[in-house]
XYZ file of C-alpha atoms in Angstrom:
332
model
C -71.683 -92.588 42.989
C -72.089 -95.660 40.837
C -68.845 -97.392 40.049
C -67.672 -98.709 36.695
C -68.434 -102.395 36.290
C -65.232 -104.327 35.800
C -66.690 -107.410 34.190
C -63.911 -109.064 32.216
C -65.805 -106.633 31.051
C -68.822 -107.754 29.163
C -66.257 -108.803 26.546
C -68.237 -111.829 25.424
C -71.754 -110.510 25.054
C -71.554 -106.776 25.520
C -68.341 -106.552 23.580
C -69.788 -108.393 20.590
C -73.569 -108.732 20.512
C -74.077 -105.790 22.864
C -71.744 -103.564 20.890
C -73.473 -104.543 17.682
C -76.783 -103.540 19.232
C -75.382 -100.174 20.272
C -73.715 -99.650 16.924
C -77.083 -100.205 15.316
C -78.748 -97.618 17.486
C -75.941 -95.100 16.886
C -75.721 -95.658 13.147
C -79.240 -96.406 11.971
C -82.316 -94.214 12.083
C -85.188 -95.638 14.105
C -88.466 -94.933 12.349
C -91.608 -93.933 14.124
C -95.082 -95.046 13.159
C -95.519 -92.422 10.435
C -92.292 -93.548 8.791
C -90.155 -90.580 9.860
C -87.235 -91.220 12.178
C -87.044 -87.598 13.335
C -89.333 -86.382 16.113
C -90.610 -82.975 17.055
C -92.339 -82.190 13.741
C -95.222 -79.748 13.635
C -98.629 -81.366 13.891
C -100.645 -80.231 10.876
C -103.908 -81.008 12.659
C -103.307 -78.890 15.747
C -101.092 -76.474 17.619
C -98.839 -79.153 19.074
C -96.071 -81.342 17.755
C -95.726 -84.965 16.697
C -93.322 -86.365 19.269
C -91.476 -89.657 18.876
C -91.636 -91.782 22.031
C -89.454 -94.898 22.131
C -90.701 -97.642 24.422
C -89.547 -101.286 24.497
C -90.644 -104.719 23.384
C -94.357 -105.413 23.307
C -93.954 -108.250 25.818
C -92.688 -105.969 28.590
C -94.044 -103.060 30.640
C -92.599 -100.134 28.666
C -94.856 -100.577 25.663
C -98.299 -100.706 27.338
C -97.272 -97.970 29.783
C -96.229 -95.808 26.846
C -99.693 -96.427 25.396
C -101.166 -94.963 28.597
C -98.909 -91.920 28.270
C -99.916 -91.485 24.632
C -103.601 -91.424 25.537
C -103.064 -88.995 28.412
C -100.828 -86.578 26.499
C -103.075 -86.512 23.445
C -106.173 -85.889 25.570
C -104.505 -83.168 27.671
C -102.315 -81.299 25.171
C -102.121 -80.470 21.490
C -99.226 -82.880 21.054
C -99.302 -86.340 19.469
C -97.073 -89.211 20.621
C -95.801 -91.720 18.079
C -94.953 -94.749 20.237
C -92.247 -97.007 18.821
C -91.502 -100.574 19.951
C -87.726 -100.900 20.396
C -85.008 -102.976 22.026
C -85.439 -100.745 25.114
C -82.810 -99.029 27.256
C -79.497 -99.242 25.407
C -81.089 -98.741 22.007
C -83.204 -95.909 23.380
C -80.295 -93.876 24.775
C -78.694 -94.062 21.337
C -81.891 -92.769 19.736
C -82.102 -89.914 22.246
C -78.458 -89.048 21.752
C -78.976 -88.804 17.973
C -82.223 -86.880 18.558
C -84.183 -89.535 16.667
C -86.462 -89.889 19.702
C -87.922 -87.015 21.673
C -88.749 -89.130 24.726
C -87.885 -92.669 25.756
C -88.228 -95.084 28.631
C -84.905 -96.366 29.964
C -83.366 -97.893 33.069
C -81.704 -95.509 35.515
C -78.410 -97.438 35.447
C -78.240 -97.259 31.648
C -78.999 -93.524 31.800
C -76.079 -92.986 34.161
C -73.712 -95.071 32.031
C -74.710 -93.328 28.798
C -74.424 -89.758 30.062
C -71.122 -90.385 31.846
C -69.548 -92.591 29.190
C -68.765 -95.328 31.679
C -69.886 -98.633 33.103
C -70.221 -100.523 29.840
C -67.592 -101.049 27.179
C -70.013 -99.660 24.574
C -70.196 -96.313 26.349
C -66.497 -95.828 27.131
C -65.345 -92.681 25.358
C -68.853 -92.115 23.978
C -70.586 -90.066 26.649
C -74.069 -88.973 25.576
C -74.123 -85.646 27.363
C -77.256 -84.299 25.662
C -79.587 -86.800 27.384
C -81.739 -85.328 30.158
C -84.013 -86.812 32.791
C -87.736 -86.228 33.110
C -88.978 -88.522 35.891
C -88.432 -91.884 37.517
C -91.413 -94.215 37.492
C -91.292 -97.625 39.176
C -88.968 -100.485 40.118
C -87.949 -102.735 37.240
C -87.789 -106.118 38.870
C -85.209 -108.726 37.916
C -87.095 -111.930 37.075
C -85.077 -115.117 36.610
C -87.631 -117.439 35.030
C -87.303 -121.210 34.707
C -89.539 -124.263 34.387
C -90.893 -125.451 37.723
C -89.161 -128.829 37.401
C -85.800 -127.483 36.169
C -84.027 -128.041 39.465
C -82.619 -124.496 39.298
C -83.105 -122.935 42.716
C -80.294 -120.378 43.029
C -78.388 -118.054 40.716
C -75.314 -120.247 41.203
C -77.272 -123.163 39.691
C -77.205 -121.354 36.329
C -73.590 -122.380 35.792
C -73.426 -124.814 32.886
C -76.978 -124.062 31.735
C -78.445 -122.271 28.721
C -79.682 -118.805 29.654
C -81.482 -116.103 27.675
C -79.961 -112.899 29.050
C -82.182 -110.547 27.047
C -82.000 -108.813 23.701
C -78.441 -107.975 22.588
C -77.350 -104.648 24.050
C -80.479 -104.291 26.187
C -80.575 -103.181 29.796
C -81.821 -106.666 30.621
C -78.649 -108.210 29.194
C -76.535 -105.738 31.130
C -78.259 -106.623 34.405
C -78.147 -110.365 33.717
C -74.416 -110.340 33.064
C -73.793 -108.245 36.177
C -75.715 -110.693 38.362
C -74.128 -113.771 36.800
C -70.654 -112.278 37.182
C -71.314 -111.552 40.852
C -72.363 -115.186 41.283
C -69.027 -116.269 39.805
C -70.523 -117.266 36.443
C -68.484 -115.639 33.728
C -68.003 -116.003 30.013
C -67.763 -119.641 29.027
C -69.503 -120.821 32.188
C -72.936 -120.870 30.526
C -74.475 -120.910 27.062
C -75.844 -117.437 26.392
C -78.913 -116.998 24.223
C -80.418 -113.626 23.351
C -83.927 -112.459 22.554
C -86.702 -110.163 23.719
C -89.120 -111.063 26.505
C -91.569 -112.824 24.211
C -88.791 -114.916 22.677
C -87.363 -115.684 26.115
C -90.634 -116.958 27.551
C -91.339 -118.992 24.420
C -87.906 -120.588 24.839
C -88.721 -121.447 28.451
C -92.034 -122.946 27.376
C -90.420 -125.037 24.640
C -87.437 -126.126 26.741
C -84.950 -124.382 24.448
C -83.305 -122.570 27.373
C -82.997 -123.486 31.029
C -83.644 -119.978 32.348
C -84.297 -116.449 31.156
C -83.777 -112.999 32.615
C -86.733 -110.649 32.243
C -86.499 -107.140 33.695
C -89.718 -105.202 34.116
C -92.354 -104.043 36.528
C -94.394 -106.994 37.725
C -96.543 -108.418 36.378
C -94.630 -108.598 33.089
C -97.166 -109.600 30.452
C -94.986 -112.188 28.703
C -94.219 -113.939 32.015
C -97.869 -113.701 32.996
C -98.926 -115.373 29.757
C -96.300 -118.092 30.150
C -97.426 -118.863 33.694
C -101.020 -119.382 32.585
C -100.031 -122.217 30.250
C -96.843 -123.660 31.803
C -95.559 -124.463 35.282
C -92.804 -121.976 36.006
C -90.776 -120.803 38.947
C -88.764 -117.671 39.722
C -85.209 -118.041 40.967
C -84.463 -115.869 43.998
C -81.675 -113.303 44.014
C -81.345 -113.289 47.776
C -79.039 -113.625 50.739
C -75.324 -113.130 50.189
C -75.739 -112.954 46.408
C -78.191 -110.096 46.704
C -75.900 -108.184 49.054
C -72.955 -108.741 46.711
C -74.988 -107.647 43.689
C -75.911 -104.403 45.443
C -72.321 -103.852 46.524
C -70.951 -104.444 43.027
C -73.589 -102.308 41.312
C -75.025 -99.628 43.554
C -78.080 -98.864 41.418
C -79.659 -102.193 42.375
C -82.155 -102.168 45.248
C -83.988 -104.866 47.203
C -87.255 -105.950 45.633
C -89.851 -108.702 45.999
C -92.253 -110.334 43.568
C -95.352 -110.859 45.728
C -96.967 -114.274 46.000
C -99.791 -114.648 43.502
C -98.355 -112.200 40.982
C -98.057 -115.103 38.535
C -99.971 -118.377 38.399
C -98.134 -121.029 40.388
C -95.947 -118.562 42.293
C -97.407 -119.049 45.764
C -94.679 -117.453 47.878
C -92.918 -114.100 47.798
C -89.746 -114.198 45.703
C -86.833 -112.041 46.846
C -84.846 -110.323 44.105
C -83.411 -106.940 43.120
C -84.533 -104.138 40.844
C -83.413 -101.076 38.942
C -85.620 -98.049 38.254
C -87.564 -97.208 35.104
C -87.505 -93.575 34.029
C -88.579 -91.163 31.305
C -85.743 -89.409 29.503
C -85.485 -86.817 26.752
C -82.690 -84.758 25.195
C -81.694 -81.137 25.503
C -82.902 -80.311 21.985
C -86.573 -80.779 22.912
C -88.322 -77.478 23.633
C -88.629 -76.622 27.322
C -92.317 -75.812 27.017
C -93.058 -79.108 25.270
C -91.297 -81.125 27.972
C -93.127 -79.222 30.711
C -96.497 -79.786 29.005
C -95.898 -83.517 28.490
C -94.620 -83.930 32.057
C -97.570 -82.042 33.485
C -100.056 -84.043 31.438
C -98.676 -87.344 32.758
C -98.231 -86.412 36.405
C -101.440 -84.408 36.673
C -103.349 -87.448 35.408
C -101.723 -90.424 37.094
C -105.211 -91.729 37.921
C -105.540 -92.592 34.227
C -102.430 -94.804 34.190
C -103.190 -98.537 34.123
C -99.636 -99.879 34.605
C -97.656 -99.740 37.893
C -100.165 -97.320 39.347
C -99.027 -97.898 42.931
C -95.551 -96.520 42.143
C -95.967 -93.639 39.701
C -96.554 -90.220 41.239
C -95.176 -86.729 41.758
C -93.787 -87.487 45.220
C -91.492 -90.268 43.979
C -90.762 -88.947 40.498
C -87.201 -87.903 41.315
C -86.238 -90.904 43.452
C -83.137 -92.480 41.956
C -82.816 -89.864 39.178
C -79.193 -90.366 38.042
C -78.789 -87.538 35.492
C -79.579 -83.838 35.138
C -83.213 -82.886 34.618
C -84.413 -81.243 31.443
C -85.370 -77.612 32.241
C -88.980 -78.369 31.250
C -89.222 -81.199 33.779
C -87.480 -79.072 36.380
C -90.013 -76.308 35.795
C -92.857 -78.733 36.521
C -91.429 -80.484 39.563
C -89.640 -77.567 41.180
């Protein structure tokens, strides 16, 4: 069982910026592309429904992968997916909890925290028990990006530097603060900046930050674009630090960014990862969830992102929460 993170405890970023991000996702409606925050409306042009699907920032993996799912579902069922770009995991669990999204992509650690009301200060006493799992997808790799000549070679070298830890309240920020804390770098030991993946890589390019955390299935498009125009390096999360990270937060697993994934990265880079997953909420019709799940996993050959990882056989690996009955009907 995953343990509660006792970070002094995300008081600086999660307690302020992170909490503000969560408050926004709890209190404000997130609109889909047709201007309606509520999902699950009848589709006037067919027998299916218009389903709101919350993804992530356009510079990561969630958004283009969600585009693949949209194409597949709309070609295979009567349903229409309205894909929304969002702040990703923490924002998305709030949208699911309020039933303003029908489906969303989230990290497995954030799913566990949200449903159990633990792990992060934002979730304490606010368990989101209506969220249900659909399927796990692929490893979300922790990238620690820096300029090639920065002199930053280890996580410990980030002490005293300026670091973009991700969008406020995002899963990326959560993971970054966990890793920094494990390395002995707490609040006040570095200058924290926040922004989405595109902002983070632009800051690296312009020298506005020393390093940035980006969490996504490699290759992450924003990092890929940065590496084509700038000399970058990836900081390893390896050795004793990696073992300590996994001990402190049991949802992390060993991972490697293969040599050649990004221009200028000529050797494998050891790091850790969490798991991306599809989630829904218990208010979505069982038949709809089964149809959407079947469409995706019966047509994985049409997926263009992370194709080597996504499949029926691995779709419940690392699933941290109860399955929606519609997903259970498909897989079991």
